[in-house]
């Protein structure tokens, strides 16, 4: 889809082909925008315009497995280490001398952004993450073990583990309807599949297009995922425990990049057991010592950057202005 002011290119990075959307001056400070599931570069269209208007170079890739980027066939090729490797190569190709790089992530993009800042803090000036808080590696329990202990086998992350099962469900319905359902989620609760019901039957959504999303938007998502399928995105969930195994050397290491965290109070991730207390009672600050602010936006669901584009863009611009060209 043509979006005003956005240019597109394809780059080779870390052995994969990445489709990259950009806006703003090529010599500007870079803001790397990382999407989650089931999303694309397109989810950042509002922020790209706002950043470009303030002289930043907004860079929004389709992450591996999504859109026009490569989709390696092996599920184990979707660890956060693979994706961070893609981003390090992408950053290295943005120009010389090394540009200032700021990062914004949402959903799985936030998880990748936390990991990028943990592994390569030298590359990132400051970070704004949306929806998914940083959780330090537990030495005792893998992520899937923790999800099962807290929510049982019917949590959607567990349901996504078996290859082909979720794909078959996503293939049953009109994709425009499915995206309206997913973007319309607003339950203040973890997403647990009801007994005997499918993923979409378990969503607290009636399939009406949210006011902040157009039919043209849902058509773009539907047309793109019709071509690619959902396996690439689902493979990120299938690497959760592999990420845990590979990250053992970083157990107890904090994320030291200056950071801001934003979440909607109707975001399903905010209602995972223990998450609120971790965010607000010192756990997140202990793990991210340079965390400067936590913002909870009232009446906002999971897809916060699209539902409240101006407010999120303003938060990003205000925070990054503190560190630009220092």
PDB file of C-alpha atoms in Angstrom:
ATOM      1  CA  UNK A   1       0.000   0.000   0.000  1.00  0.00           C
ATOM      2  CA  UNK A   2       1.242   3.469  -0.884  1.00  0.00           C
ATOM      3  CA  UNK A   3       1.495   5.636   2.235  1.00  0.00           C
ATOM      4  CA  UNK A   4       2.381   9.275   1.699  1.00  0.00           C
ATOM      5  CA  UNK A   5       6.012  10.046   2.462  1.00  0.00           C
ATOM      6  CA  UNK A   6       7.021   6.383   2.884  1.00  0.00           C
ATOM      7  CA  UNK A   7       9.641   4.839   0.628  1.00  0.00           C
ATOM      8  CA  UNK A   8      10.417   1.130   0.379  1.00  0.00           C
ATOM      9  CA  UNK A   9      13.524  -0.918  -0.244  1.00  0.00           C
ATOM     10  CA  UNK A  10      14.882  -4.424   0.261  1.00  0.00           C
ATOM     11  CA  UNK A  11      18.149  -5.098   2.073  1.00  0.00           C
ATOM     12  CA  UNK A  12      20.221  -8.216   2.699  1.00  0.00           C
ATOM     13  CA  UNK A  13      20.887  -8.589   6.420  1.00  0.00           C
ATOM     14  CA  UNK A  14      22.238 -11.546   8.361  1.00  0.00           C
ATOM     15  CA  UNK A  15      21.488 -13.944   5.530  1.00  0.00           C
ATOM     16  CA  UNK A  16      17.860 -12.915   5.053  1.00  0.00           C
ATOM     17  CA  UNK A  17      16.099 -10.402   2.868  1.00  0.00           C
ATOM     18  CA  UNK A  18      14.347  -7.630   4.795  1.00  0.00           C
ATOM     19  CA  UNK A  19      11.687  -5.357   3.390  1.00  0.00           C
ATOM     20  CA  UNK A  20      12.160  -1.936   4.954  1.00  0.00           C
ATOM     21  CA  UNK A  21       9.810   1.047   4.935  1.00  0.00           C
ATOM     22  CA  UNK A  22      11.332   4.459   5.649  1.00  0.00           C
ATOM     23  CA  UNK A  23      10.256   8.059   6.066  1.00  0.00           C
ATOM     24  CA  UNK A  24      12.121  11.256   6.842  1.00  0.00           C
ATOM     25  CA  UNK A  25      15.565  12.551   5.879  1.00  0.00           C
ATOM     26  CA  UNK A  26      18.245   9.934   5.254  1.00  0.00           C
ATOM     27  CA  UNK A  27      20.753  11.927   7.293  1.00  0.00           C
ATOM     28  CA  UNK A  28      18.440  12.179  10.320  1.00  0.00           C
ATOM     29  CA  UNK A  29      18.784  10.355  13.626  1.00  0.00           C
ATOM     30  CA  UNK A  30      17.325   6.880  13.125  1.00  0.00           C
ATOM     31  CA  UNK A  31      14.248   5.546  14.909  1.00  0.00           C
ATOM     32  CA  UNK A  32      13.948   1.806  14.415  1.00  0.00           C
ATOM     33  CA  UNK A  33      10.297   0.697  14.688  1.00  0.00           C
ATOM     34  CA  UNK A  34       9.712  -2.986  15.471  1.00  0.00           C
ATOM     35  CA  UNK A  35       6.275  -4.562  15.045  1.00  0.00           C
ATOM     36  CA  UNK A  36       4.739  -7.591  16.714  1.00  0.00           C
ATOM     37  CA  UNK A  37       2.124 -10.265  15.926  1.00  0.00           C
ATOM     38  CA  UNK A  38       0.121 -10.198  13.741  1.00  0.00           C
ATOM     39  CA  UNK A  39       1.455  -6.937  12.367  1.00  0.00           C
ATOM     40  CA  UNK A  40       3.738  -5.401   9.745  1.00  0.00           C
ATOM     41  CA  UNK A  41       5.718  -2.231   9.145  1.00  0.00           C
ATOM     42  CA  UNK A  42       2.298  -0.731   8.359  1.00  0.00           C
ATOM     43  CA  UNK A  43       1.348  -0.653  12.028  1.00  0.00           C
ATOM     44  CA  UNK A  44       3.808   2.235  12.456  1.00  0.00           C
ATOM     45  CA  UNK A  45       2.426   4.413   9.628  1.00  0.00           C
ATOM     46  CA  UNK A  46       1.219   7.139  12.022  1.00  0.00           C
ATOM     47  CA  UNK A  47       4.460   7.260  14.010  1.00  0.00           C
ATOM     48  CA  UNK A  48       6.519   7.317  10.799  1.00  0.00           C
ATOM     49  CA  UNK A  49       4.770  10.495   9.689  1.00  0.00           C
ATOM     50  CA  UNK A  50       5.190  12.147  13.106  1.00  0.00           C
ATOM     51  CA  UNK A  51       8.870  11.223  13.358  1.00  0.00           C
ATOM     52  CA  UNK A  52       9.639  12.329   9.809  1.00  0.00           C
ATOM     53  CA  UNK A  53       7.985  15.690  10.476  1.00  0.00           C
ATOM     54  CA  UNK A  54      10.457  16.220  13.336  1.00  0.00           C
ATOM     55  CA  UNK A  55      13.500  15.356  11.241  1.00  0.00           C
ATOM     56  CA  UNK A  56      14.007  11.730  12.271  1.00  0.00           C
ATOM     57  CA  UNK A  57      14.632   8.891   9.822  1.00  0.00           C
ATOM     58  CA  UNK A  58      11.912   6.384  10.675  1.00  0.00           C
ATOM     59  CA  UNK A  59      12.950   2.846   9.694  1.00  0.00           C
ATOM     60  CA  UNK A  60      10.281   0.135   9.962  1.00  0.00           C
ATOM     61  CA  UNK A  61      11.230  -3.339   8.706  1.00  0.00           C
ATOM     62  CA  UNK A  62       8.947  -6.283   8.190  1.00  0.00           C
ATOM     63  CA  UNK A  63      10.675  -8.650  10.617  1.00  0.00           C
ATOM     64  CA  UNK A  64      11.784 -12.038   9.307  1.00  0.00           C
ATOM     65  CA  UNK A  65       8.761 -14.205   8.573  1.00  0.00           C
ATOM     66  CA  UNK A  66       6.493 -11.253   7.816  1.00  0.00           C
ATOM     67  CA  UNK A  67       5.339  -9.378   4.732  1.00  0.00           C
ATOM     68  CA  UNK A  68       7.912  -9.039   1.977  1.00  0.00           C
ATOM     69  CA  UNK A  69      10.822 -10.190   4.167  1.00  0.00           C
ATOM     70  CA  UNK A  70      12.325 -13.679   4.045  1.00  0.00           C
ATOM     71  CA  UNK A  71      10.605 -16.484   5.925  1.00  0.00           C
ATOM     72  CA  UNK A  72      13.148 -19.217   6.772  1.00  0.00           C
ATOM     73  CA  UNK A  73      11.436 -22.642   6.775  1.00  0.00           C
ATOM     74  CA  UNK A  74      12.911 -23.890  10.064  1.00  0.00           C
ATOM     75  CA  UNK A  75      10.919 -22.797  13.122  1.00  0.00           C
ATOM     76  CA  UNK A  76      14.122 -22.607  15.161  1.00  0.00           C
ATOM     77  CA  UNK A  77      15.302 -19.727  12.928  1.00  0.00           C
ATOM     78  CA  UNK A  78      12.997 -17.275  14.716  1.00  0.00           C
ATOM     79  CA  UNK A  79      14.753 -16.780  18.039  1.00  0.00           C
ATOM     80  CA  UNK A  80      15.243 -13.261  19.315  1.00  0.00           C
ATOM     81  CA  UNK A  81      18.956 -13.811  18.696  1.00  0.00           C
ATOM     82  CA  UNK A  82      18.291 -14.322  14.983  1.00  0.00           C
ATOM     83  CA  UNK A  83      16.114 -11.224  14.807  1.00  0.00           C
ATOM     84  CA  UNK A  84      18.592  -9.088  16.762  1.00  0.00           C
ATOM     85  CA  UNK A  85      21.243 -10.250  14.305  1.00  0.00           C
ATOM     86  CA  UNK A  86      19.042  -9.027  11.442  1.00  0.00           C
ATOM     87  CA  UNK A  87      18.678  -5.634  13.106  1.00  0.00           C
ATOM     88  CA  UNK A  88      22.372  -5.238  13.873  1.00  0.00           C
ATOM     89  CA  UNK A  89      23.115  -5.873  10.200  1.00  0.00           C
ATOM     90  CA  UNK A  90      20.349  -3.462   9.174  1.00  0.00           C
ATOM     91  CA  UNK A  91      21.738  -0.740  11.457  1.00  0.00           C
ATOM     92  CA  UNK A  92      25.241  -1.301  10.114  1.00  0.00           C
ATOM     93  CA  UNK A  93      23.966  -0.614   6.598  1.00  0.00           C
ATOM     94  CA  UNK A  94      22.188   2.632   7.433  1.00  0.00           C
ATOM     95  CA  UNK A  95      25.214   4.830   6.797  1.00  0.00           C
ATOM     96  CA  UNK A  96      28.588   5.995   7.921  1.00  0.00           C
ATOM     97  CA  UNK A  97      29.445   7.322  10.398  1.00  0.00           C
ATOM     98  CA  UNK A  98      27.237   5.184  12.604  1.00  0.00           C
ATOM     99  CA  UNK A  99      23.928   7.055  13.010  1.00  0.00           C
ATOM    100  CA  UNK A 100      22.243   7.727  16.315  1.00  0.00           C
ATOM    101  CA  UNK A 101      19.711   4.933  16.746  1.00  0.00           C
ATOM    102  CA  UNK A 102      16.594   5.060  18.864  1.00  0.00           C
ATOM    103  CA  UNK A 103      14.281   2.060  19.112  1.00  0.00           C
ATOM    104  CA  UNK A 104      10.531   1.611  19.575  1.00  0.00           C
ATOM    105  CA  UNK A 105       8.962  -1.830  19.885  1.00  0.00           C
ATOM    106  CA  UNK A 106       5.473  -3.237  20.266  1.00  0.00           C
ATOM    107  CA  UNK A 107       4.419  -6.759  21.287  1.00  0.00           C
ATOM    108  CA  UNK A 108       7.076  -9.181  19.936  1.00  0.00           C
ATOM    109  CA  UNK A 109       8.863  -6.106  18.605  1.00  0.00           C
ATOM    110  CA  UNK A 110       9.187  -4.940  22.216  1.00  0.00           C
ATOM    111  CA  UNK A 111      10.653  -8.303  23.243  1.00  0.00           C
ATOM    112  CA  UNK A 112      13.181  -8.041  20.408  1.00  0.00           C
ATOM    113  CA  UNK A 113      13.945  -4.431  21.350  1.00  0.00           C
ATOM    114  CA  UNK A 114      14.648  -5.378  24.981  1.00  0.00           C
ATOM    115  CA  UNK A 115      16.943  -8.121  23.699  1.00  0.00           C
ATOM    116  CA  UNK A 116      18.729  -5.765  21.308  1.00  0.00           C
ATOM    117  CA  UNK A 117      19.391  -3.373  24.185  1.00  0.00           C
ATOM    118  CA  UNK A 118      20.582  -6.219  26.408  1.00  0.00           C
ATOM    119  CA  UNK A 119      22.989  -7.647  23.816  1.00  0.00           C
ATOM    120  CA  UNK A 120      24.114  -4.471  22.031  1.00  0.00           C
ATOM    121  CA  UNK A 121      23.534  -1.443  24.282  1.00  0.00           C
ATOM    122  CA  UNK A 122      26.288   0.355  22.364  1.00  0.00           C
ATOM    123  CA  UNK A 123      23.980   0.649  19.356  1.00  0.00           C
ATOM    124  CA  UNK A 124      20.913   2.177  21.028  1.00  0.00           C
ATOM    125  CA  UNK A 125      20.647   5.710  22.401  1.00  0.00           C
ATOM    126  CA  UNK A 126      17.219   5.299  24.030  1.00  0.00           C
ATOM    127  CA  UNK A 127      14.212   2.978  23.944  1.00  0.00           C
ATOM    128  CA  UNK A 128      10.421   3.253  24.100  1.00  0.00           C
ATOM    129  CA  UNK A 129       8.582  -0.049  24.377  1.00  0.00           C
ATOM    130  CA  UNK A 130       4.860  -0.656  24.146  1.00  0.00           C
ATOM    131  CA  UNK A 131       2.692  -3.372  25.714  1.00  0.00           C
ATOM    132  CA  UNK A 132       5.314  -5.972  26.723  1.00  0.00           C
ATOM    133  CA  UNK A 133       7.497  -5.190  29.724  1.00  0.00           C
ATOM    134  CA  UNK A 134      11.003  -6.581  30.107  1.00  0.00           C
ATOM    135  CA  UNK A 135      11.133  -9.758  32.162  1.00  0.00           C
ATOM    136  CA  UNK A 136      14.552 -10.987  33.254  1.00  0.00           C
ATOM    137  CA  UNK A 137      15.394 -14.598  32.577  1.00  0.00           C
ATOM    138  CA  UNK A 138      14.323 -16.960  35.322  1.00  0.00           C
ATOM    139  CA  UNK A 139      17.013 -19.560  36.038  1.00  0.00           C
ATOM    140  CA  UNK A 140      14.380 -22.005  37.319  1.00  0.00           C
ATOM    141  CA  UNK A 141      11.464 -21.988  34.878  1.00  0.00           C
ATOM    142  CA  UNK A 142      11.162 -21.539  31.118  1.00  0.00           C
ATOM    143  CA  UNK A 143       8.616 -19.055  29.700  1.00  0.00           C
ATOM    144  CA  UNK A 144       6.181 -21.760  28.582  1.00  0.00           C
ATOM    145  CA  UNK A 145       6.451 -23.503  31.928  1.00  0.00           C
ATOM    146  CA  UNK A 146       5.633 -20.179  33.590  1.00  0.00           C
ATOM    147  CA  UNK A 147       2.640 -19.561  31.298  1.00  0.00           C
ATOM    148  CA  UNK A 148       1.280 -23.064  31.922  1.00  0.00           C
ATOM    149  CA  UNK A 149       1.751 -22.674  35.679  1.00  0.00           C
ATOM    150  CA  UNK A 150      -0.064 -19.334  35.704  1.00  0.00           C
ATOM    151  CA  UNK A 151      -2.781 -19.854  33.087  1.00  0.00           C
ATOM    152  CA  UNK A 152      -2.924 -23.512  32.111  1.00  0.00           C
ATOM    153  CA  UNK A 153      -2.612 -25.286  28.771  1.00  0.00           C
ATOM    154  CA  UNK A 154      -5.413 -23.250  27.206  1.00  0.00           C
ATOM    155  CA  UNK A 155      -3.497 -19.980  27.165  1.00  0.00           C
ATOM    156  CA  UNK A 156      -3.139 -18.840  23.562  1.00  0.00           C
ATOM    157  CA  UNK A 157       0.670 -19.001  23.666  1.00  0.00           C
ATOM    158  CA  UNK A 158       0.415 -22.706  24.474  1.00  0.00           C
ATOM    159  CA  UNK A 159      -2.184 -23.183  21.743  1.00  0.00           C
ATOM    160  CA  UNK A 160       0.216 -21.648  19.209  1.00  0.00           C
ATOM    161  CA  UNK A 161       2.967 -24.221  19.863  1.00  0.00           C
ATOM    162  CA  UNK A 162       1.908 -27.119  17.636  1.00  0.00           C
ATOM    163  CA  UNK A 163       2.960 -26.465  14.025  1.00  0.00           C
ATOM    164  CA  UNK A 164       0.016 -26.288  11.645  1.00  0.00           C
ATOM    165  CA  UNK A 165      -2.749 -26.176  14.260  1.00  0.00           C
ATOM    166  CA  UNK A 166      -3.062 -22.403  14.587  1.00  0.00           C
ATOM    167  CA  UNK A 167      -2.360 -21.992  10.878  1.00  0.00           C
ATOM    168  CA  UNK A 168      -5.365 -24.166  10.069  1.00  0.00           C
ATOM    169  CA  UNK A 169      -7.599 -22.057  12.284  1.00  0.00           C
ATOM    170  CA  UNK A 170      -6.387 -18.800  10.754  1.00  0.00           C
ATOM    171  CA  UNK A 171      -7.185 -20.270   7.329  1.00  0.00           C
ATOM    172  CA  UNK A 172     -10.836 -21.011   8.161  1.00  0.00           C
ATOM    173  CA  UNK A 173     -12.208 -17.463   8.151  1.00  0.00           C
ATOM    174  CA  UNK A 174     -12.134 -14.361   6.017  1.00  0.00           C
ATOM    175  CA  UNK A 175      -8.901 -12.597   6.951  1.00  0.00           C
ATOM    176  CA  UNK A 176     -10.526  -9.158   7.056  1.00  0.00           C
ATOM    177  CA  UNK A 177     -12.891 -10.494   9.695  1.00  0.00           C
ATOM    178  CA  UNK A 178      -9.996 -12.046  11.622  1.00  0.00           C
ATOM    179  CA  UNK A 179      -8.034  -8.808  11.718  1.00  0.00           C
ATOM    180  CA  UNK A 180     -11.097  -6.883  12.852  1.00  0.00           C
ATOM    181  CA  UNK A 181     -11.492  -9.452  15.619  1.00  0.00           C
ATOM    182  CA  UNK A 182      -7.866  -9.272  16.740  1.00  0.00           C
ATOM    183  CA  UNK A 183      -7.559  -5.492  16.552  1.00  0.00           C
ATOM    184  CA  UNK A 184     -10.827  -5.184  18.473  1.00  0.00           C
ATOM    185  CA  UNK A 185      -9.647  -7.154  21.551  1.00  0.00           C
ATOM    186  CA  UNK A 186     -10.323  -5.224  24.751  1.00  0.00           C
ATOM    187  CA  UNK A 187     -10.713  -7.745  27.587  1.00  0.00           C
ATOM    188  CA  UNK A 188      -8.863  -6.862  30.773  1.00  0.00           C
ATOM    189  CA  UNK A 189      -7.762 -10.463  31.200  1.00  0.00           C
ATOM    190  CA  UNK A 190      -5.258 -12.996  29.870  1.00  0.00           C
ATOM    191  CA  UNK A 191      -6.300 -14.589  26.571  1.00  0.00           C
ATOM    192  CA  UNK A 192      -7.288 -18.122  27.500  1.00  0.00           C
ATOM    193  CA  UNK A 193      -9.178 -20.260  25.007  1.00  0.00           C
ATOM    194  CA  UNK A 194     -12.621 -21.287  26.219  1.00  0.00           C
ATOM    195  CA  UNK A 195     -13.160 -25.042  26.523  1.00  0.00           C
ATOM    196  CA  UNK A 196     -14.182 -26.478  23.193  1.00  0.00           C
ATOM    197  CA  UNK A 197     -13.786 -23.146  21.434  1.00  0.00           C
ATOM    198  CA  UNK A 198     -11.287 -21.871  18.907  1.00  0.00           C
ATOM    199  CA  UNK A 199      -8.955 -18.910  19.203  1.00  0.00           C
ATOM    200  CA  UNK A 200     -11.339 -16.556  17.422  1.00  0.00           C
ATOM    201  CA  UNK A 201     -14.375 -17.848  19.291  1.00  0.00           C
ATOM    202  CA  UNK A 202     -12.531 -16.987  22.516  1.00  0.00           C
ATOM    203  CA  UNK A 203     -11.818 -13.351  21.651  1.00  0.00           C
ATOM    204  CA  UNK A 204     -13.846 -10.617  23.336  1.00  0.00           C
ATOM    205  CA  UNK A 205     -14.545  -8.993  19.979  1.00  0.00           C
ATOM    206  CA  UNK A 206     -17.580  -8.932  17.712  1.00  0.00           C
ATOM    207  CA  UNK A 207     -15.702  -8.432  14.450  1.00  0.00           C
ATOM    208  CA  UNK A 208     -16.721  -4.800  14.064  1.00  0.00           C
ATOM    209  CA  UNK A 209     -13.938  -2.661  12.646  1.00  0.00           C
ATOM    210  CA  UNK A 210     -12.578  -0.430  15.443  1.00  0.00           C
ATOM    211  CA  UNK A 211     -13.101   3.291  14.883  1.00  0.00           C
ATOM    212  CA  UNK A 212      -9.341   3.858  14.665  1.00  0.00           C
ATOM    213  CA  UNK A 213      -8.920   1.313  11.861  1.00  0.00           C
ATOM    214  CA  UNK A 214     -10.286   1.624   8.337  1.00  0.00           C
ATOM    215  CA  UNK A 215     -11.550  -1.102   6.035  1.00  0.00           C
ATOM    216  CA  UNK A 216      -8.628  -0.168   3.789  1.00  0.00           C
ATOM    217  CA  UNK A 217      -6.256  -0.921   6.682  1.00  0.00           C
ATOM    218  CA  UNK A 218      -7.776  -4.346   7.337  1.00  0.00           C
ATOM    219  CA  UNK A 219      -7.658  -5.091   3.614  1.00  0.00           C
ATOM    220  CA  UNK A 220      -3.936  -4.352   3.535  1.00  0.00           C
ATOM    221  CA  UNK A 221      -3.294  -6.744   6.412  1.00  0.00           C
ATOM    222  CA  UNK A 222      -5.573  -9.404   4.918  1.00  0.00           C
ATOM    223  CA  UNK A 223      -4.036  -9.181   1.463  1.00  0.00           C
ATOM    224  CA  UNK A 224      -0.501  -9.386   2.855  1.00  0.00           C
ATOM    225  CA  UNK A 225      -1.131 -12.350   5.164  1.00  0.00           C
ATOM    226  CA  UNK A 226      -3.133 -14.082   2.436  1.00  0.00           C
ATOM    227  CA  UNK A 227       0.140 -14.238   0.501  1.00  0.00           C
ATOM    228  CA  UNK A 228       2.489 -15.093   3.371  1.00  0.00           C
ATOM    229  CA  UNK A 229       0.391 -17.039   5.850  1.00  0.00           C
ATOM    230  CA  UNK A 230       0.950 -16.799   9.610  1.00  0.00           C
ATOM    231  CA  UNK A 231       3.647 -19.410  10.173  1.00  0.00           C
ATOM    232  CA  UNK A 232       6.512 -16.903  10.296  1.00  0.00           C
ATOM    233  CA  UNK A 233       4.859 -14.908  13.057  1.00  0.00           C
ATOM    234  CA  UNK A 234       3.717 -17.993  14.959  1.00  0.00           C
ATOM    235  CA  UNK A 235       7.267 -19.337  14.942  1.00  0.00           C
ATOM    236  CA  UNK A 236       8.294 -16.530  17.305  1.00  0.00           C
ATOM    237  CA  UNK A 237       6.039 -18.155  19.936  1.00  0.00           C
ATOM    238  CA  UNK A 238       7.489 -21.569  19.101  1.00  0.00           C
ATOM    239  CA  UNK A 239      10.966 -20.277  19.993  1.00  0.00           C
ATOM    240  CA  UNK A 240      10.033 -18.993  23.446  1.00  0.00           C
ATOM    241  CA  UNK A 241      11.772 -21.779  25.341  1.00  0.00           C
ATOM    242  CA  UNK A 242      14.675 -21.874  22.876  1.00  0.00           C
ATOM    243  CA  UNK A 243      15.217 -18.162  23.578  1.00  0.00           C
ATOM    244  CA  UNK A 244      15.343 -19.035  27.267  1.00  0.00           C
ATOM    245  CA  UNK A 245      17.917 -21.773  26.707  1.00  0.00           C
ATOM    246  CA  UNK A 246      20.169 -19.555  24.584  1.00  0.00           C
ATOM    247  CA  UNK A 247      19.950 -16.556  26.916  1.00  0.00           C
ATOM    248  CA  UNK A 248      21.399 -18.378  29.931  1.00  0.00           C
ATOM    249  CA  UNK A 249      24.684 -16.372  29.811  1.00  0.00           C
ATOM    250  CA  UNK A 250      22.699 -13.162  30.391  1.00  0.00           C
ATOM    251  CA  UNK A 251      20.850 -14.368  33.501  1.00  0.00           C
ATOM    252  CA  UNK A 252      20.720 -11.475  35.951  1.00  0.00           C
ATOM    253  CA  UNK A 253      22.069  -8.884  33.499  1.00  0.00           C
ATOM    254  CA  UNK A 254      19.970  -5.672  33.494  1.00  0.00           C
ATOM    255  CA  UNK A 255      18.968  -3.617  30.457  1.00  0.00           C
ATOM    256  CA  UNK A 256      20.833  -0.344  30.958  1.00  0.00           C
ATOM    257  CA  UNK A 257      19.630   1.715  27.976  1.00  0.00           C
ATOM    258  CA  UNK A 258      17.426   4.700  28.975  1.00  0.00           C
ATOM    259  CA  UNK A 259      13.851   3.508  28.550  1.00  0.00           C
ATOM    260  CA  UNK A 260      10.193   4.415  28.716  1.00  0.00           C
ATOM    261  CA  UNK A 261       7.360   1.880  28.883  1.00  0.00           C
ATOM    262  CA  UNK A 262       3.771   2.441  27.736  1.00  0.00           C
ATOM    263  CA  UNK A 263       0.808   0.078  28.053  1.00  0.00           C
ATOM    264  CA  UNK A 264      -2.956   0.345  27.684  1.00  0.00           C
ATOM    265  CA  UNK A 265      -5.118  -0.562  30.660  1.00  0.00           C
ATOM    266  CA  UNK A 266      -7.161  -2.884  28.415  1.00  0.00           C
ATOM    267  CA  UNK A 267      -4.109  -4.692  27.048  1.00  0.00           C
ATOM    268  CA  UNK A 268      -4.225  -8.459  27.572  1.00  0.00           C
ATOM    269  CA  UNK A 269      -0.472  -8.507  28.334  1.00  0.00           C
ATOM    270  CA  UNK A 270      -1.053  -6.190  31.319  1.00  0.00           C
ATOM    271  CA  UNK A 271      -3.244  -8.841  32.948  1.00  0.00           C
ATOM    272  CA  UNK A 272      -0.909 -11.799  32.879  1.00  0.00           C
ATOM    273  CA  UNK A 273      -0.589 -12.947  36.505  1.00  0.00           C
ATOM    274  CA  UNK A 274       2.044 -10.914  38.339  1.00  0.00           C
ATOM    275  CA  UNK A 275       2.698  -8.439  35.532  1.00  0.00           C
ATOM    276  CA  UNK A 276       1.049  -5.386  37.129  1.00  0.00           C
ATOM    277  CA  UNK A 277       2.935  -5.855  40.382  1.00  0.00           C
ATOM    278  CA  UNK A 278       6.197  -6.406  38.503  1.00  0.00           C
ATOM    279  CA  UNK A 279       5.720  -3.166  36.559  1.00  0.00           C
ATOM    280  CA  UNK A 280       4.526  -0.969  39.408  1.00  0.00           C
ATOM    281  CA  UNK A 281       6.233  -2.376  42.504  1.00  0.00           C
ATOM    282  CA  UNK A 282       9.872  -2.153  41.534  1.00  0.00           C
ATOM    283  CA  UNK A 283      10.559  -5.284  39.501  1.00  0.00           C
ATOM    284  CA  UNK A 284      10.741  -3.568  36.119  1.00  0.00           C
ATOM    285  CA  UNK A 285      12.843  -0.702  37.483  1.00  0.00           C
ATOM    286  CA  UNK A 286      15.266  -3.169  39.069  1.00  0.00           C
ATOM    287  CA  UNK A 287      15.672  -4.960  35.740  1.00  0.00           C
ATOM    288  CA  UNK A 288      15.831  -1.742  33.696  1.00  0.00           C
ATOM    289  CA  UNK A 289      17.659   0.669  36.049  1.00  0.00           C
ATOM    290  CA  UNK A 290      17.485   3.576  33.585  1.00  0.00           C
ATOM    291  CA  UNK A 291      13.742   3.227  33.145  1.00  0.00           C
ATOM    292  CA  UNK A 292      12.539   6.825  33.355  1.00  0.00           C
ATOM    293  CA  UNK A 293       8.782   6.485  33.079  1.00  0.00           C
ATOM    294  CA  UNK A 294       5.877   4.056  32.939  1.00  0.00           C
ATOM    295  CA  UNK A 295       2.684   5.277  31.274  1.00  0.00           C
ATOM    296  CA  UNK A 296      -0.646   3.446  31.544  1.00  0.00           C
ATOM    297  CA  UNK A 297      -3.117   4.797  28.991  1.00  0.00           C
ATOM    298  CA  UNK A 298      -6.744   4.519  30.090  1.00  0.00           C
ATOM    299  CA  UNK A 299      -9.307   2.808  27.909  1.00  0.00           C
ATOM    300  CA  UNK A 300      -6.717   1.578  25.395  1.00  0.00           C
ATOM    301  CA  UNK A 301      -6.227  -1.970  24.151  1.00  0.00           C
ATOM    302  CA  UNK A 302      -3.263  -3.928  22.862  1.00  0.00           C
ATOM    303  CA  UNK A 303      -2.636  -2.203  19.532  1.00  0.00           C
ATOM    304  CA  UNK A 304      -1.834   1.033  21.289  1.00  0.00           C
ATOM    305  CA  UNK A 305       0.278   2.679  18.583  1.00  0.00           C
ATOM    306  CA  UNK A 306      -2.621   2.477  16.137  1.00  0.00           C
ATOM    307  CA  UNK A 307      -5.461   3.151  18.563  1.00  0.00           C
ATOM    308  CA  UNK A 308      -3.837   6.276  20.055  1.00  0.00           C
ATOM    309  CA  UNK A 309      -1.345   7.309  17.361  1.00  0.00           C
ATOM    310  CA  UNK A 310      -0.908  10.971  18.320  1.00  0.00           C
ATOM    311  CA  UNK A 311      -0.524  10.289  22.028  1.00  0.00           C
ATOM    312  CA  UNK A 312       2.002   7.504  21.446  1.00  0.00           C
ATOM    313  CA  UNK A 313       3.930   9.600  18.917  1.00  0.00           C
ATOM    314  CA  UNK A 314       4.050  12.507  21.360  1.00  0.00           C
ATOM    315  CA  UNK A 315       5.435  10.247  24.094  1.00  0.00           C
ATOM    316  CA  UNK A 316       8.104   8.916  21.735  1.00  0.00           C
ATOM    317  CA  UNK A 317       9.144  12.356  20.509  1.00  0.00           C
ATOM    318  CA  UNK A 318       9.238  13.864  23.993  1.00  0.00           C
ATOM    319  CA  UNK A 319      11.377  11.048  25.383  1.00  0.00           C
ATOM    320  CA  UNK A 320      13.850  10.849  22.511  1.00  0.00           C
ATOM    321  CA  UNK A 321      14.317  14.628  22.493  1.00  0.00           C
ATOM    322  CA  UNK A 322      16.208  14.249  25.786  1.00  0.00           C
ATOM    323  CA  UNK A 323      18.915  12.171  24.129  1.00  0.00           C
ATOM    324  CA  UNK A 324      19.100  13.455  20.576  1.00  0.00           C
ATOM    325  CA  UNK A 325      22.521  14.697  19.484  1.00  0.00           C
ATOM    326  CA  UNK A 326      23.986  14.500  22.984  1.00  0.00           C
TER     327      UNK A 326
END
